Amino acid sequence: RYIKNYWVDRLVDVPQITVYTPREDHRACAISIVGIEGWDPGDLAKALYQRYQIFTVAPGYPGAIRISPNIYTSTDELDHFVAAMKELAAES
């Protein structure tokens, strides 16, 4: 939950970004669903990979991608993801 909360807390109030996964600890673990308004999920996953070397998937949820960090994911890597999402949100 620490890993999820780390990046979610930094993106939840960013305009254009929607975190669909509940924030309450008893309702979610590390895997989360997030989207950027105006971005197709497949295009968002592709942009994250091509521009920032961040791999994720668009599992078929309207407007959202799945973020599933590993227990070994560092806070530096999460900061990289947060910065990438903020940059992409600013483009929408």
PDB file of C-alpha atoms in Angstrom:
ATOM      1  CA  ARG A   1       0.000   0.000   0.000  1.00  0.00           C
ATOM      2  CA  TYR A   2       2.911   2.341   0.645  1.00  0.00           C
ATOM      3  CA  ILE A   3       3.933   2.073  -3.014  1.00  0.00           C
ATOM      4  CA  LYS A   4       0.405   2.845  -4.249  1.00  0.00           C
ATOM      5  CA  ASN A   5      -0.125   5.661  -1.776  1.00  0.00           C
ATOM      6  CA  TYR A   6       3.255   7.188  -2.647  1.00  0.00           C
ATOM      7  CA  TRP A   7       2.345   7.960  -6.253  1.00  0.00           C
ATOM      8  CA  VAL A   8      -1.417   8.329  -5.792  1.00  0.00           C
ATOM      9  CA  ASP A   9      -0.940  11.037  -3.150  1.00  0.00           C
ATOM     10  CA  ARG A  10       1.154  13.003  -5.658  1.00  0.00           C
ATOM     11  CA  LEU A  11      -1.330  12.701  -8.529  1.00  0.00           C
ATOM     12  CA  VAL A  12      -4.790  12.650  -6.972  1.00  0.00           C
ATOM     13  CA  ASP A  13      -5.201  16.436  -6.997  1.00  0.00           C
ATOM     14  CA  VAL A  14      -3.580  17.079 -10.395  1.00  0.00           C
ATOM     15  CA  PRO A  15      -6.085  18.539 -12.871  1.00  0.00           C
ATOM     16  CA  GLN A  16      -6.901  16.197 -15.762  1.00  0.00           C
ATOM     17  CA  ILE A  17      -5.775  13.084 -13.811  1.00  0.00           C
ATOM     18  CA  THR A  18      -8.293  10.678 -12.329  1.00  0.00           C
ATOM     19  CA  VAL A  19      -7.314   7.909  -9.932  1.00  0.00           C
ATOM     20  CA  TYR A  20     -10.093   5.332 -10.091  1.00  0.00           C
ATOM     21  CA  THR A  21      -8.816   3.006  -7.384  1.00  0.00           C
ATOM     22  CA  PRO A  22     -10.154   3.703  -3.887  1.00  0.00           C
ATOM     23  CA  ARG A  23      -7.633   5.357  -1.597  1.00  0.00           C
ATOM     24  CA  GLU A  24      -8.728   3.618   1.589  1.00  0.00           C
ATOM     25  CA  ASP A  25      -6.197   0.972   2.622  1.00  0.00           C
ATOM     26  CA  HIS A  26      -8.854  -1.666   3.251  1.00  0.00           C
ATOM     27  CA  ARG A  27     -10.174  -1.286  -0.322  1.00  0.00           C
ATOM     28  CA  ALA A  28      -6.974  -1.479  -2.396  1.00  0.00           C
ATOM     29  CA  CYS A  29      -3.416  -2.792  -2.506  1.00  0.00           C
ATOM     30  CA  ALA A  30      -0.580  -1.901  -4.899  1.00  0.00           C
ATOM     31  CA  ILE A  31      -2.347  -2.226  -8.260  1.00  0.00           C
ATOM     32  CA  SER A  32      -4.256   0.886  -9.300  1.00  0.00           C
ATOM     33  CA  ILE A  33      -6.186   2.302 -12.220  1.00  0.00           C
ATOM     34  CA  VAL A  34      -5.497   5.861 -13.386  1.00  0.00           C
ATOM     35  CA  GLY A  35      -6.281   7.965 -16.426  1.00  0.00           C
ATOM     36  CA  ILE A  36      -5.745  11.351 -17.987  1.00  0.00           C
ATOM     37  CA  GLU A  37      -8.752  13.211 -19.323  1.00  0.00           C
ATOM     38  CA  GLY A  38      -8.668  13.335 -23.105  1.00  0.00           C
ATOM     39  CA  TRP A  39      -6.175  10.478 -23.478  1.00  0.00           C
ATOM     40  CA  ASP A  40      -7.097   7.132 -24.982  1.00  0.00           C
ATOM     41  CA  PRO A  41      -5.750   4.434 -22.632  1.00  0.00           C
ATOM     42  CA  GLY A  42      -3.774   2.723 -25.392  1.00  0.00           C
ATOM     43  CA  ASP A  43      -2.216   6.010 -26.466  1.00  0.00           C
ATOM     44  CA  LEU A  44      -1.378   6.853 -22.862  1.00  0.00           C
ATOM     45  CA  ALA A  45       0.319   3.501 -22.282  1.00  0.00           C
ATOM     46  CA  LYS A  46       2.211   3.935 -25.554  1.00  0.00           C
ATOM     47  CA  ALA A  47       3.346   7.475 -24.667  1.00  0.00           C
ATOM     48  CA  LEU A  48       4.521   6.388 -21.227  1.00  0.00           C
ATOM     49  CA  TYR A  49       6.607   3.636 -22.782  1.00  0.00           C
ATOM     50  CA  GLN A  50       7.990   5.495 -25.782  1.00  0.00           C
ATOM     51  CA  ARG A  51       8.758   8.784 -24.047  1.00  0.00           C
ATOM     52  CA  TYR A  52       9.583   7.708 -20.507  1.00  0.00           C
ATOM     53  CA  GLN A  53      10.368   3.962 -20.712  1.00  0.00           C
ATOM     54  CA  ILE A  54       7.499   3.203 -18.315  1.00  0.00           C
ATOM     55  CA  PHE A  55       5.639   0.003 -19.146  1.00  0.00           C
ATOM     56  CA  THR A  56       1.965  -0.262 -18.297  1.00  0.00           C
ATOM     57  CA  VAL A  57      -1.144  -1.661 -19.939  1.00  0.00           C
ATOM     58  CA  ALA A  58      -4.557  -0.470 -20.997  1.00  0.00           C
ATOM     59  CA  PRO A  59      -6.686  -3.350 -19.685  1.00  0.00           C
ATOM     60  CA  GLY A  60      -9.900  -2.251 -21.351  1.00  0.00           C
ATOM     61  CA  TYR A  61     -11.260   0.126 -18.717  1.00  0.00           C
ATOM     62  CA  PRO A  62     -12.644   3.264 -20.367  1.00  0.00           C
ATOM     63  CA  GLY A  63     -10.114   6.083 -19.992  1.00  0.00           C
ATOM     64  CA  ALA A  64      -7.690   4.252 -17.723  1.00  0.00           C
ATOM     65  CA  ILE A  65      -4.426   2.321 -17.526  1.00  0.00           C
ATOM     66  CA  ARG A  66      -3.327  -0.162 -14.889  1.00  0.00           C
ATOM     67  CA  ILE A  67      -0.321   0.659 -12.732  1.00  0.00           C
ATOM     68  CA  SER A  68       1.135  -2.385 -11.022  1.00  0.00           C
ATOM     69  CA  PRO A  69       4.476  -1.597  -9.396  1.00  0.00           C
ATOM     70  CA  ASN A  70       6.635  -4.310  -7.936  1.00  0.00           C
ATOM     71  CA  ILE A  71       7.635  -4.460  -4.289  1.00  0.00           C
ATOM     72  CA  TYR A  72      11.113  -3.559  -5.551  1.00  0.00           C
ATOM     73  CA  THR A  73       9.943  -0.387  -7.325  1.00  0.00           C
ATOM     74  CA  SER A  74      11.914   2.526  -5.894  1.00  0.00           C
ATOM     75  CA  THR A  75      10.564   5.923  -4.934  1.00  0.00           C
ATOM     76  CA  ASP A  76      12.850   7.397  -7.624  1.00  0.00           C
ATOM     77  CA  GLU A  77      11.041   5.265 -10.210  1.00  0.00           C
ATOM     78  CA  LEU A  78       7.688   6.352  -8.804  1.00  0.00           C
ATOM     79  CA  ASP A  79       8.805   9.996  -8.970  1.00  0.00           C
ATOM     80  CA  HIS A  80       9.685   9.420 -12.640  1.00  0.00           C
ATOM     81  CA  PHE A  81       6.167   8.058 -13.240  1.00  0.00           C
ATOM     82  CA  VAL A  82       4.544  10.982 -11.401  1.00  0.00           C
ATOM     83  CA  ALA A  83       6.538  13.520 -13.426  1.00  0.00           C
ATOM     84  CA  ALA A  84       5.627  11.752 -16.666  1.00  0.00           C
ATOM     85  CA  MET A  85       1.927  11.716 -15.824  1.00  0.00           C
ATOM     86  CA  LYS A  86       2.013  15.416 -14.929  1.00  0.00           C
ATOM     87  CA  GLU A  87       3.721  16.267 -18.219  1.00  0.00           C
ATOM     88  CA  LEU A  88       1.195  14.246 -20.222  1.00  0.00           C
ATOM     89  CA  ALA A  89      -1.725  15.735 -18.297  1.00  0.00           C
ATOM     90  CA  ALA A  90      -0.450  19.215 -19.155  1.00  0.00           C
ATOM     91  CA  GLU A  91      -0.678  18.292 -22.842  1.00  0.00           C
ATOM     92  CA  SER A  92      -4.356  17.353 -22.688  1.00  0.00           C
TER      93      SER A  92
END
